[in-house]
PDB file of C-alpha atoms in Angstrom:
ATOM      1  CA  UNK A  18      11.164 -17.704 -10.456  1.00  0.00           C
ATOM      2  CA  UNK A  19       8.430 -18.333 -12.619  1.00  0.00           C
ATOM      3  CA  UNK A  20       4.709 -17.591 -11.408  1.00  0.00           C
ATOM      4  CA  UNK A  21       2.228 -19.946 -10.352  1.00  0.00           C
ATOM      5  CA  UNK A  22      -1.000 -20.172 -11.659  1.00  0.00           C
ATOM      6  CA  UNK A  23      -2.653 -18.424  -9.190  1.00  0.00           C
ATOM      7  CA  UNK A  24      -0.310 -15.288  -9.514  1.00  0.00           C
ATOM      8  CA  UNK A  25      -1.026 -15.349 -13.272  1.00  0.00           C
ATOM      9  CA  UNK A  26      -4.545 -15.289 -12.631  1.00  0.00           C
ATOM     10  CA  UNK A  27      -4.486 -12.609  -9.548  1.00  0.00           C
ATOM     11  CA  UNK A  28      -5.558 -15.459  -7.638  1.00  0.00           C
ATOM     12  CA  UNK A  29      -5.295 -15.104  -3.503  1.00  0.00           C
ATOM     13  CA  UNK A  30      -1.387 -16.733  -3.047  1.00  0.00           C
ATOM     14  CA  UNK A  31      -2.978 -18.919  -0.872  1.00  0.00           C
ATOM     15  CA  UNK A  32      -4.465 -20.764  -3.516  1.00  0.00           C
ATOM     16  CA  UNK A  33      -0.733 -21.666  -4.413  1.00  0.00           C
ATOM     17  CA  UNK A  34       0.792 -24.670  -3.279  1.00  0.00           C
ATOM     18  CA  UNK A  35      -2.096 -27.723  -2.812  1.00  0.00           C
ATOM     19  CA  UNK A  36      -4.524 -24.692  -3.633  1.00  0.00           C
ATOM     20  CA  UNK A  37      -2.811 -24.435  -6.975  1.00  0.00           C
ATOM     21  CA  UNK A  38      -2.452 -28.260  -7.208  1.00  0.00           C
ATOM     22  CA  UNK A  39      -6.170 -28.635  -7.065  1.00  0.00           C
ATOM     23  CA  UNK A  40      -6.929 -26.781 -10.171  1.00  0.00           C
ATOM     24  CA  UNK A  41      -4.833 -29.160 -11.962  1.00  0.00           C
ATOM     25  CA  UNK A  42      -6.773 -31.562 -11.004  1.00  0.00           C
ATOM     26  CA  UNK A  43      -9.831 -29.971 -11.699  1.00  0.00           C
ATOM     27  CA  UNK A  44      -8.334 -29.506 -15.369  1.00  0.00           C
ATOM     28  CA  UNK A  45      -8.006 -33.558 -15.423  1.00  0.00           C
ATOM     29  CA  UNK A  46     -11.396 -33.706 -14.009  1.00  0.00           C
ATOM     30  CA  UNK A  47     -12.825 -31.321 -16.613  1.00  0.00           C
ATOM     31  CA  UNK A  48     -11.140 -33.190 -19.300  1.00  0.00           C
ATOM     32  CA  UNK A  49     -12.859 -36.371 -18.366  1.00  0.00           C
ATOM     33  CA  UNK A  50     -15.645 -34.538 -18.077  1.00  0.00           C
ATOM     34  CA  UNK A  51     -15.409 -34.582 -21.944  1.00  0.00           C
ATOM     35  CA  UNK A  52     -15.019 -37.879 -22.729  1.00  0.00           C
ATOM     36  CA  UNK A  53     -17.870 -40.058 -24.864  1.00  0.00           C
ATOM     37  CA  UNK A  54     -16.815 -42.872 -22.332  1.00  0.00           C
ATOM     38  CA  UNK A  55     -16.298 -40.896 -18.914  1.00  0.00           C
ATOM     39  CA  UNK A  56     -15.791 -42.706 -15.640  1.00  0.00           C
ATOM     40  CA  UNK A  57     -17.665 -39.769 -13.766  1.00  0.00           C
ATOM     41  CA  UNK A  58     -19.676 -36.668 -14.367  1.00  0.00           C
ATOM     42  CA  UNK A  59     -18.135 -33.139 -13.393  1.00  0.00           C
ATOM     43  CA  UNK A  60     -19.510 -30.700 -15.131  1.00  0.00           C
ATOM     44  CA  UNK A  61     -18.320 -27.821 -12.874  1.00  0.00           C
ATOM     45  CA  UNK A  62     -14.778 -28.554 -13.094  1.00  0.00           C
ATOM     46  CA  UNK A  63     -14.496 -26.243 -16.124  1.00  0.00           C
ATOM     47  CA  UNK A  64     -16.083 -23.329 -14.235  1.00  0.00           C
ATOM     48  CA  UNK A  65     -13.578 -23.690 -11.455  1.00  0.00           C
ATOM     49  CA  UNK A  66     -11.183 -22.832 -14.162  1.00  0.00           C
ATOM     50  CA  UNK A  67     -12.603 -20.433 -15.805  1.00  0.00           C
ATOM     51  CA  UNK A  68     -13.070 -18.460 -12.553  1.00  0.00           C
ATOM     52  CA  UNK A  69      -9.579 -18.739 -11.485  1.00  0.00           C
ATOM     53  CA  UNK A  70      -8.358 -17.483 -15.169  1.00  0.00           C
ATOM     54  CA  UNK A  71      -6.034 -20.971 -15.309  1.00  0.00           C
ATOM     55  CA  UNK A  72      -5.997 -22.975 -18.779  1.00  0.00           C
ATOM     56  CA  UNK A  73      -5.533 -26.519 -18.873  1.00  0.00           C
ATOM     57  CA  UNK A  74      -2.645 -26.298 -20.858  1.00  0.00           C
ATOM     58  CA  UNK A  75      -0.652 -24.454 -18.226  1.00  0.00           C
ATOM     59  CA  UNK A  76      -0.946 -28.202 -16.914  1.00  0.00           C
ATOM     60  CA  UNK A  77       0.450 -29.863 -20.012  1.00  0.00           C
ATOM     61  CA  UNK A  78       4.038 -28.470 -20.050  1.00  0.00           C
ATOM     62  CA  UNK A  79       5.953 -31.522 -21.191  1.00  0.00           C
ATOM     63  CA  UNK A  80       8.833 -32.228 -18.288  1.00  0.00           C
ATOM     64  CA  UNK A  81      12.430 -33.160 -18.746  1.00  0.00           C
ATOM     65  CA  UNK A  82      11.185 -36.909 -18.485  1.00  0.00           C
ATOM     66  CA  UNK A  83       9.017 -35.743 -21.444  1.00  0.00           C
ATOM     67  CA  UNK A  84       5.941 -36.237 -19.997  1.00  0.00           C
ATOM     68  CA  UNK A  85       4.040 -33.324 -18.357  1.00  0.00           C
ATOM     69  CA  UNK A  86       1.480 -33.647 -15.223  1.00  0.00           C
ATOM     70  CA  UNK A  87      -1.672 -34.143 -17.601  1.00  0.00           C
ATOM     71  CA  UNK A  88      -0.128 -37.217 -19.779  1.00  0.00           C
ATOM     72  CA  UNK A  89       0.620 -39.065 -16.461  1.00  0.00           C
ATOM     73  CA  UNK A  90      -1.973 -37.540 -13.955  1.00  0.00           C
ATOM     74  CA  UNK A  91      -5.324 -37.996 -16.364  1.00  0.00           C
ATOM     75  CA  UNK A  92      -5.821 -41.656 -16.052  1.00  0.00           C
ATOM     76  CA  UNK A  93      -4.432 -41.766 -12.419  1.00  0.00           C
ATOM     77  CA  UNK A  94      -7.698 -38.791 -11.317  1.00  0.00           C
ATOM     78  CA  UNK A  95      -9.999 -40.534 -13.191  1.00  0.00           C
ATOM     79  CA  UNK A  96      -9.921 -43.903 -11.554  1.00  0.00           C
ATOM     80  CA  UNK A  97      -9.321 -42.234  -8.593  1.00  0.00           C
ATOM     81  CA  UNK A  98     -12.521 -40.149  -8.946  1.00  0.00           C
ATOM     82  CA  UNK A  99     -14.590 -43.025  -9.926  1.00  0.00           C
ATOM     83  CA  UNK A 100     -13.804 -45.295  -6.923  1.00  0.00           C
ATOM     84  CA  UNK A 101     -13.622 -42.604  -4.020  1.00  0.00           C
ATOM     85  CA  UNK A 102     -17.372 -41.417  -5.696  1.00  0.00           C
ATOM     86  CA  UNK A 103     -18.240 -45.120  -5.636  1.00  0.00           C
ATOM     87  CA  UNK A 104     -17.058 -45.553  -1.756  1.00  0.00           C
ATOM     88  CA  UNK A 105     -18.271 -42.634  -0.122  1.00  0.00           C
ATOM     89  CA  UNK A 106     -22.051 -43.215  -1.988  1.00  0.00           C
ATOM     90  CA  UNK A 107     -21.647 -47.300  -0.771  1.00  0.00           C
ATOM     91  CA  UNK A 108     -20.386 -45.906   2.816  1.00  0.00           C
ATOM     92  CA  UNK A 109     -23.457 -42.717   3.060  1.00  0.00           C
ATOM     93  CA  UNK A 110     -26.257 -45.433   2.138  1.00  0.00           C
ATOM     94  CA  UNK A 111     -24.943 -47.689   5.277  1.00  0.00           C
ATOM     95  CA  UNK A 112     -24.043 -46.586   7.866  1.00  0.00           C
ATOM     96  CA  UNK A 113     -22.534 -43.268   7.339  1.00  0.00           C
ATOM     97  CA  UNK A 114     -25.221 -40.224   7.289  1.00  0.00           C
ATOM     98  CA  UNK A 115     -22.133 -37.738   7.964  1.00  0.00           C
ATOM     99  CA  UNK A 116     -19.418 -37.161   5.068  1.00  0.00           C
ATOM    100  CA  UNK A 117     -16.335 -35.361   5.891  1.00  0.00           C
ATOM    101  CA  UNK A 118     -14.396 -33.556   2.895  1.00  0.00           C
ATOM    102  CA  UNK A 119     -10.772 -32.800   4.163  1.00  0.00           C
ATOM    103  CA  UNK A 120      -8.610 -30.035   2.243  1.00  0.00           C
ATOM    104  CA  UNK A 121     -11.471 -30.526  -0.217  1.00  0.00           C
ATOM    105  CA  UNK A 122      -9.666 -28.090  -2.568  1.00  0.00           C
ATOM    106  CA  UNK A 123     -11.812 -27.925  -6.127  1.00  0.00           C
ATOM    107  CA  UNK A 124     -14.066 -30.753  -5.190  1.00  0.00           C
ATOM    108  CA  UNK A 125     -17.687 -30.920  -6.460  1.00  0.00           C
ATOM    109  CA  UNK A 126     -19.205 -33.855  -4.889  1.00  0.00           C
ATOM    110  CA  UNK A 127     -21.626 -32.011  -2.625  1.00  0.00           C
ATOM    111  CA  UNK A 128     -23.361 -30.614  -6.250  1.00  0.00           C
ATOM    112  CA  UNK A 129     -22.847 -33.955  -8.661  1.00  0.00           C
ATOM    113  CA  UNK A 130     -23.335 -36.739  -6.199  1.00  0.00           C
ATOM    114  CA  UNK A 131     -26.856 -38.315  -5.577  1.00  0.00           C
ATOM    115  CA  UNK A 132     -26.561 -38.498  -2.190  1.00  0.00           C
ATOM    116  CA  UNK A 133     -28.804 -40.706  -0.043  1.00  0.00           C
ATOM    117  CA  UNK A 134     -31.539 -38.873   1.929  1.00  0.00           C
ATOM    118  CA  UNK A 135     -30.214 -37.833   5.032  1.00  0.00           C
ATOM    119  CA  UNK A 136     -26.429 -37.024   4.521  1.00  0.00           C
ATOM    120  CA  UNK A 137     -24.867 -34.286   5.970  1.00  0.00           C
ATOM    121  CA  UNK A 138     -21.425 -33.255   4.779  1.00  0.00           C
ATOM    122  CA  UNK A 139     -18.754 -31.231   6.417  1.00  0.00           C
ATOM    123  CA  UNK A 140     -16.599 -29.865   3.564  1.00  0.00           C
ATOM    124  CA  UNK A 141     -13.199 -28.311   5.263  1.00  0.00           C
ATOM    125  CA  UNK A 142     -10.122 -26.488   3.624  1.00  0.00           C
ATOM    126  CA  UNK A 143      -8.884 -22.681   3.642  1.00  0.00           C
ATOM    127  CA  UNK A 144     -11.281 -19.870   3.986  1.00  0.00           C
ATOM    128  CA  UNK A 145     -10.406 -18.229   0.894  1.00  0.00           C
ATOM    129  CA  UNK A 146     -10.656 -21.696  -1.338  1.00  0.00           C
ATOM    130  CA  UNK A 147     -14.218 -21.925  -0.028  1.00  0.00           C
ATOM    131  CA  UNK A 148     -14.918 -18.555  -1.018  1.00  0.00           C
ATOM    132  CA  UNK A 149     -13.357 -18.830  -4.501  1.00  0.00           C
ATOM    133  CA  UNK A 150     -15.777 -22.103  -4.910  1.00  0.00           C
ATOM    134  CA  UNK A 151     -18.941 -20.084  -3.979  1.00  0.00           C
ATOM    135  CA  UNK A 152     -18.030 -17.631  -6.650  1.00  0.00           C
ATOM    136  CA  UNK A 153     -17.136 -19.886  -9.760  1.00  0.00           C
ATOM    137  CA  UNK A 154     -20.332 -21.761  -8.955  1.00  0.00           C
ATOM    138  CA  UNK A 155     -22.404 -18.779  -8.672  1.00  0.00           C
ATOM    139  CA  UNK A 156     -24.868 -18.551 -11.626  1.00  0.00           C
ATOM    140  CA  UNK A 157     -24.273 -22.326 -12.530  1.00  0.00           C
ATOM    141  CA  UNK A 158     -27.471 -23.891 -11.023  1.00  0.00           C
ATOM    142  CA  UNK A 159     -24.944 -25.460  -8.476  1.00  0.00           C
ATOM    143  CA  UNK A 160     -27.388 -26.273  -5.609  1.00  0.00           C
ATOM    144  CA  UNK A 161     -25.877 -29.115  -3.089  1.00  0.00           C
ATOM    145  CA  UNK A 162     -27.470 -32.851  -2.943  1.00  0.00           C
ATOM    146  CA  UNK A 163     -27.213 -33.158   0.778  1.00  0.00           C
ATOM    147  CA  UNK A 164     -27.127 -31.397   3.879  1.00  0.00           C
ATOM    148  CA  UNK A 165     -23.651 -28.931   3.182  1.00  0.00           C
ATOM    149  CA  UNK A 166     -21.625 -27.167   6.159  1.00  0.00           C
ATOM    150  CA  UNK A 167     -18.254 -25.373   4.989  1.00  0.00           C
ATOM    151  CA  UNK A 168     -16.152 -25.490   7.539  1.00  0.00           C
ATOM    152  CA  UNK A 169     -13.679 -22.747   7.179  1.00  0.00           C
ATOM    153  CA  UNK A 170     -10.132 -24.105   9.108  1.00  0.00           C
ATOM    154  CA  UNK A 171      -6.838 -24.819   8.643  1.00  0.00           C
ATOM    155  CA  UNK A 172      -5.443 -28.853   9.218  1.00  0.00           C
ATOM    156  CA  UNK A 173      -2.345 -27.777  10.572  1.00  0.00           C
ATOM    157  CA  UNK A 174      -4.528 -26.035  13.583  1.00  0.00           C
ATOM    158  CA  UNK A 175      -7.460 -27.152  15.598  1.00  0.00           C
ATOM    159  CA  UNK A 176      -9.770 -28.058  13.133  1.00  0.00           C
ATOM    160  CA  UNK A 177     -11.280 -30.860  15.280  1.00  0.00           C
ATOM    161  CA  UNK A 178     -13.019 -27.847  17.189  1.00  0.00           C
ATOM    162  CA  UNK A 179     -13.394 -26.198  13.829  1.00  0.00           C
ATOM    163  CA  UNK A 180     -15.733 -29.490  12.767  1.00  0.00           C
ATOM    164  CA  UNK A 181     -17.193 -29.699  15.879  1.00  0.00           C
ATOM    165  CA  UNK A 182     -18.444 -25.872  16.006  1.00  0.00           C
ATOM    166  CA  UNK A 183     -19.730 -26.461  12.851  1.00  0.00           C
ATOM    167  CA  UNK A 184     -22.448 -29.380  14.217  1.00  0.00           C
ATOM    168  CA  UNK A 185     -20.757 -32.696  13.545  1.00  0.00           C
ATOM    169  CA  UNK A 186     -21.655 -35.303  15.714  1.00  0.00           C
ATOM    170  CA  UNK A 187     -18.679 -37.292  16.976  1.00  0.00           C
ATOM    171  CA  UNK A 188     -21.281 -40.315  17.932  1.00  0.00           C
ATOM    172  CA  UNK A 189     -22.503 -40.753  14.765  1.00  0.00           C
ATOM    173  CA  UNK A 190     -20.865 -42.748  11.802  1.00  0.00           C
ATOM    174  CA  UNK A 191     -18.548 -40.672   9.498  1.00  0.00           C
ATOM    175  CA  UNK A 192     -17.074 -41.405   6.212  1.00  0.00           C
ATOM    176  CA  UNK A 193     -13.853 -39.396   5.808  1.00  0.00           C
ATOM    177  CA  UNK A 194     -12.452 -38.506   2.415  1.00  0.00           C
ATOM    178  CA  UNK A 195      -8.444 -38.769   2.456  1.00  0.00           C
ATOM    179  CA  UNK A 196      -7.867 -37.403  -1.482  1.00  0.00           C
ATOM    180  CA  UNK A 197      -4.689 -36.301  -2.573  1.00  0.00           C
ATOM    181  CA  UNK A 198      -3.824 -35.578   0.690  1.00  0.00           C
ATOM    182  CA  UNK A 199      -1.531 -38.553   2.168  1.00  0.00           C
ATOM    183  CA  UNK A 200       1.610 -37.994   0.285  1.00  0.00           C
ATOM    184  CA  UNK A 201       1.372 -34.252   0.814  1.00  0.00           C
ATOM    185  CA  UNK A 202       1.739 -34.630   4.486  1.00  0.00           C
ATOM    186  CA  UNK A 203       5.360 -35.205   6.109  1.00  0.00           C
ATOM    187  CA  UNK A 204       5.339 -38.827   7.798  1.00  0.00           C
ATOM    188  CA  UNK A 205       4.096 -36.736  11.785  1.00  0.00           C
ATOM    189  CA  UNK A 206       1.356 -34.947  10.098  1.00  0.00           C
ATOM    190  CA  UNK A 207      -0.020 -38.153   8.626  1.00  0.00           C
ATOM    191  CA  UNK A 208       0.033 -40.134  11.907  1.00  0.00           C
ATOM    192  CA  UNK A 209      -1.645 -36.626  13.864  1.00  0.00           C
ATOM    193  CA  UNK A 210      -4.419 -36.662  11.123  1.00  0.00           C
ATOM    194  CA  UNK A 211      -5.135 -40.417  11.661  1.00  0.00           C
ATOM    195  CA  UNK A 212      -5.160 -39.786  15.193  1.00  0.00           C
ATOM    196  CA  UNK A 213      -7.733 -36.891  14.641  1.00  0.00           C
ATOM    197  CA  UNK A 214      -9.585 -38.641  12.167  1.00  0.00           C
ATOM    198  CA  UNK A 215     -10.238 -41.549  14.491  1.00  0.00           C
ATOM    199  CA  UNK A 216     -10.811 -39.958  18.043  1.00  0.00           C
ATOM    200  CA  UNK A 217     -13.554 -38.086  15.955  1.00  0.00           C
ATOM    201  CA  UNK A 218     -15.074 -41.165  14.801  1.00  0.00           C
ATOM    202  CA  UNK A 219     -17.470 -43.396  16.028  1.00  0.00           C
ATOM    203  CA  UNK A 220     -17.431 -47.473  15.804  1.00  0.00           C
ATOM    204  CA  UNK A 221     -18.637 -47.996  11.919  1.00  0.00           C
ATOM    205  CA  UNK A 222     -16.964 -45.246  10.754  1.00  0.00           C
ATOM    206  CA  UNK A 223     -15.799 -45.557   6.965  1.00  0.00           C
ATOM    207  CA  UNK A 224     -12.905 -43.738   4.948  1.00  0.00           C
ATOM    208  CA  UNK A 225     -11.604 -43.658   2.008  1.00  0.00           C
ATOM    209  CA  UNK A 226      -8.402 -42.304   0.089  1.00  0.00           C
ATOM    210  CA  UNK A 227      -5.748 -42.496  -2.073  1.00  0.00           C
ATOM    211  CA  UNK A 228      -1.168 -42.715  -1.221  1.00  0.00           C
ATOM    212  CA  UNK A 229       1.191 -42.364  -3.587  1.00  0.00           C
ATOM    213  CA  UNK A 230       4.905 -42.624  -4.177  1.00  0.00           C
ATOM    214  CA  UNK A 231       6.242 -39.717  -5.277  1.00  0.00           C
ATOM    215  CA  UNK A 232       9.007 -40.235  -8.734  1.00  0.00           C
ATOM    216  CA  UNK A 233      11.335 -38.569 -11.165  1.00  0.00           C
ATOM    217  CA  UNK A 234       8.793 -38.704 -13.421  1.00  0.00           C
ATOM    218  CA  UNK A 235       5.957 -36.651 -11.143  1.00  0.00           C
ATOM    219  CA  UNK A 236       8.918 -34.646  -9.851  1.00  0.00           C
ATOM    220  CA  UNK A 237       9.999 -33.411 -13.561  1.00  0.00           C
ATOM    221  CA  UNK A 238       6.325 -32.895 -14.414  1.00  0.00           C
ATOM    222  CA  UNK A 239       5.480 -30.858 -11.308  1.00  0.00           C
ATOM    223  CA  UNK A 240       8.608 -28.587 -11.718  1.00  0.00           C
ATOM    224  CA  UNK A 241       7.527 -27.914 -15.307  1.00  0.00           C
ATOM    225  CA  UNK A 242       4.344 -25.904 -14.014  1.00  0.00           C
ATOM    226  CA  UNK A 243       6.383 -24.158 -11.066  1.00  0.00           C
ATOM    227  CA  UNK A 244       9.524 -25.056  -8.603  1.00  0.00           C
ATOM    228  CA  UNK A 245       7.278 -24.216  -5.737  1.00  0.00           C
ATOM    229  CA  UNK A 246       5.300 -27.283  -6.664  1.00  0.00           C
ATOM    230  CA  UNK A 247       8.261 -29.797  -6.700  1.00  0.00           C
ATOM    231  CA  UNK A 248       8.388 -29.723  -3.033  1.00  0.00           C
ATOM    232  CA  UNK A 249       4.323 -30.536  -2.470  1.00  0.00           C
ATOM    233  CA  UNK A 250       4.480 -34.484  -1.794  1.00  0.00           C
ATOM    234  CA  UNK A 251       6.284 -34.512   1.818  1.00  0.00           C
ATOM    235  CA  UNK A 252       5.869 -38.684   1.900  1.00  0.00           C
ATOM    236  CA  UNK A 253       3.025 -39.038   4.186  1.00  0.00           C
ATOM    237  CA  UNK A 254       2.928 -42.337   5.884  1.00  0.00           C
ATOM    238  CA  UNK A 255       5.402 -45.010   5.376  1.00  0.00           C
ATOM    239  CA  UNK A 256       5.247 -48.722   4.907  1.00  0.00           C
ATOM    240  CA  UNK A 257       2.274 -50.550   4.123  1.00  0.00           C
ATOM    241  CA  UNK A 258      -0.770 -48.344   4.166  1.00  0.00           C
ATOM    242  CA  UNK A 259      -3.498 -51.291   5.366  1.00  0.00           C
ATOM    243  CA  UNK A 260      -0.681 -51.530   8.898  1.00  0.00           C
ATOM    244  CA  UNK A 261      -0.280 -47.971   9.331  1.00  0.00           C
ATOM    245  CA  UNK A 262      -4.569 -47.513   9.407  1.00  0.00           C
ATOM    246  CA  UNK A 263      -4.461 -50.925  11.295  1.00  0.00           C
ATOM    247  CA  UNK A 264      -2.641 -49.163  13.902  1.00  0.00           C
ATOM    248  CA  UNK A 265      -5.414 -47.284  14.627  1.00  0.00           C
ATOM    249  CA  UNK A 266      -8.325 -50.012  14.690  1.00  0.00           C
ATOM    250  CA  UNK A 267      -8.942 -48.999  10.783  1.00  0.00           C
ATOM    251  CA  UNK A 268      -9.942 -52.593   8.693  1.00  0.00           C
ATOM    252  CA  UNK A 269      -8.266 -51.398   5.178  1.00  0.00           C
ATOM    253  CA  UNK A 270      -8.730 -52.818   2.012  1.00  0.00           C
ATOM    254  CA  UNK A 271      -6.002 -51.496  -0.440  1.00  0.00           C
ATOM    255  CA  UNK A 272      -6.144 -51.862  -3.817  1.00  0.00           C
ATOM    256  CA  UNK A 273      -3.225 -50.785  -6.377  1.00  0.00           C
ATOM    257  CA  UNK A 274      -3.815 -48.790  -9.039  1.00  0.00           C
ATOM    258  CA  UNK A 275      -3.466 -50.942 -11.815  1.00  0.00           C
ATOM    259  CA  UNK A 276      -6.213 -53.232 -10.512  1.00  0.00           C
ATOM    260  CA  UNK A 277      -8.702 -50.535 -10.330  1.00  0.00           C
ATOM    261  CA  UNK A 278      -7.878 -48.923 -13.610  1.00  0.00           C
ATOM    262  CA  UNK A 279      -8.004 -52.626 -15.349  1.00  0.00           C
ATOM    263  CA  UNK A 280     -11.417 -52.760 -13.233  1.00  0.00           C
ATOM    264  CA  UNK A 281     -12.770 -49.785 -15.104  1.00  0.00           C
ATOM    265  CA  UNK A 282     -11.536 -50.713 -18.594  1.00  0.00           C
ATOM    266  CA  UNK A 283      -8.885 -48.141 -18.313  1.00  0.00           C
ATOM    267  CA  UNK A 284      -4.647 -48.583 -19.096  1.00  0.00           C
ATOM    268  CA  UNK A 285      -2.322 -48.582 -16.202  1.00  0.00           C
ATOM    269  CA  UNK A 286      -2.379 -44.881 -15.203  1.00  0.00           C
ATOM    270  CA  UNK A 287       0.981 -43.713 -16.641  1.00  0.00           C
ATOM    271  CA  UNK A 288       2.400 -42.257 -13.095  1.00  0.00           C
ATOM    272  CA  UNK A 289       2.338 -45.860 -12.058  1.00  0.00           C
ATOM    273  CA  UNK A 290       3.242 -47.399 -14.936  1.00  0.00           C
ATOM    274  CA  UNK A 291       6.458 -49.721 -14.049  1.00  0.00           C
ATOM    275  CA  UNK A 292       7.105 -49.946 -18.299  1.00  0.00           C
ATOM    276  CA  UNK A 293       8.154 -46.357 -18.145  1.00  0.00           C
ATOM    277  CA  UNK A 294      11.277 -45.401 -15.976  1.00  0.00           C
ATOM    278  CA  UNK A 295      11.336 -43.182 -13.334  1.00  0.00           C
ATOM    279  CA  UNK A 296       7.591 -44.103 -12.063  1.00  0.00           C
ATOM    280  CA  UNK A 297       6.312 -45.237  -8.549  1.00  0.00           C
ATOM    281  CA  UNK A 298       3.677 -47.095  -6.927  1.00  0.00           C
ATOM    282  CA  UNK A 299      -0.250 -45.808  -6.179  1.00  0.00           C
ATOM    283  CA  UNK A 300      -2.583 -47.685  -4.085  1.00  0.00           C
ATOM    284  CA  UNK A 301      -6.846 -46.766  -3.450  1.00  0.00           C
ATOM    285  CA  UNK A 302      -7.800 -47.438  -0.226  1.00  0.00           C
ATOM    286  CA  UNK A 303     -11.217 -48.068   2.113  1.00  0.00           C
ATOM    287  CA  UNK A 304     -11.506 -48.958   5.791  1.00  0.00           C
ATOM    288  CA  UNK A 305     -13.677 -49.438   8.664  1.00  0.00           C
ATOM    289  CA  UNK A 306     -13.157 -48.853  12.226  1.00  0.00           C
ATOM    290  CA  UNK A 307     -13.752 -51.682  14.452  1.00  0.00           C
ATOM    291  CA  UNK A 308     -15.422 -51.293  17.746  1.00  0.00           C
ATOM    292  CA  UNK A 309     -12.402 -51.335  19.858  1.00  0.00           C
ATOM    293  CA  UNK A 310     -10.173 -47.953  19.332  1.00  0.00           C
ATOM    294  CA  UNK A 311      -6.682 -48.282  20.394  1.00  0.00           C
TER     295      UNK A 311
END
């Protein structure tokens, strides 16, 4: 079996899997990052990779499909970056002075966001992912824009109580950030995490997100980097996203992919692209909880 990034880098195997996943995306992000015209600002994605001893070619492996994860992933994490920076700064300002990060993986947003005065944000995923962060940022002049709580847990456990320990206030507004996270749930987990999400949340509450289908064409491209990756997207929820967070007392506004890209100036991200076979369908997504919880 061929190794993982994080084994060729004597990374902790628990950086493997989403861990793993998250670098690649911090590749895209760092590429961006590069870009005369850039839809975002990241200019510690590159020392995420640096510490973890990962290239961003080891994402570029061209699939049996012929196109590897960074030829139809760049476009798709750059639109998806832009709006999910744009929601969660819209949702902080009003009413939302507490920001939840869930699985948060290689995310910078506490250190390259200008947060409004006041936020506090609750950034959860493994222990050891936190820890790596801390040290690739160490030295950098990485110093957070907000009020910043790690929250060390695990979201197939009880981190609810995790959160809670770690001072969030249930009664106040939340915005929740759902990011490349759906699809890598199986269909239960999904509908447990919503059901989490919201009994922690008070009337006002905001999130915000991103679903996915999952294709030949991803499928090829992941199993070029490593087999162990081919397995990652479980499905998450299924039907229409706005009825599944309706079902909770979540207003949604979904938006497909295309739009926002075309929004932003930017071509049809090429995982989504219906001109090329083997593709699927990606969708953006906000919502609000209404005052009555079911």
């Amino acid at each position: 079996m061929r190794e993982t990034a994080s084994q060729q880098s004597g990374m902790s195997p628990s950086l493997s899997g989403i861990g793993a996943t998250s670098l690649g995306v911090a590749a895209l992000r760092a590429k961006e990052n590069g870009r005369a015209d850039r839809l975002f600002a990241d200019p510690y994605a590159e020392r995420f990779l640096t510490a973890a001893g990962v290239t961003p070619a080891q994402w570029s492996a061209e699939s049996s499909t012929g196109a590897g994860f960074v030829a139809l992933m760049a476009e798709q994490v750059a639109v998806r970056t832009r709006y999910l920076d744009e929601s969660l700064l819209a949702a902080a300002a009003e009413p939302c002075g507490q920001v939840v990060l869930l699985a948060s993986g290689m995310d910078s947003r506490p250190y390259r966001l200008d947060w409004p005065a006041g936020t506090r944000l609750f950034e959860l995923d493994f222990a050891d992912v936190l820890d790596f962060k801390r040290h690739a940022l160490a030295g950098s002049g990485a110093v957070p824009r907000c009020a910043h709580v790690d929250v060390a847990t695990d979201l197939r456990e009880d981190w609810p109580g995790a959160l809670l320990r770690a001072g969030f206030r249930p009664d106040a507004p939340t915005v929740w950030l759902l990011e490349g996270l759906l699809y890598a749930l199986p269909q239960q987990a999904a509908d447990l995490l919503l059901e989490r999400v919201t009994e922690l949340s008070a009337p006002g509450s905001e999130l915000a997100g991103d679903h996915a289908e999952d294709s030949e064409a991803l499928r090829a491209a992941r199993g070029a980097i490593s087999p162990e990756l081919v397995e990652l997207w479980q499905g998450g929820p299924t039907g229409d996203l706005g009825t599944w967070l309706g079902s909770r007392g979540w207003a949604a506004a979904v938006h497909d992919f295309r739009t926002v890209a075309e929004s932003y100036g930017r071509p049809t991200p090429s995982a989504f692209d219906p001109a090329i076979e083997g593709t699927g369908r990606g969708w953006l997504v906000t919502a609000r909880l209404g005052p009555e919880v079911s």
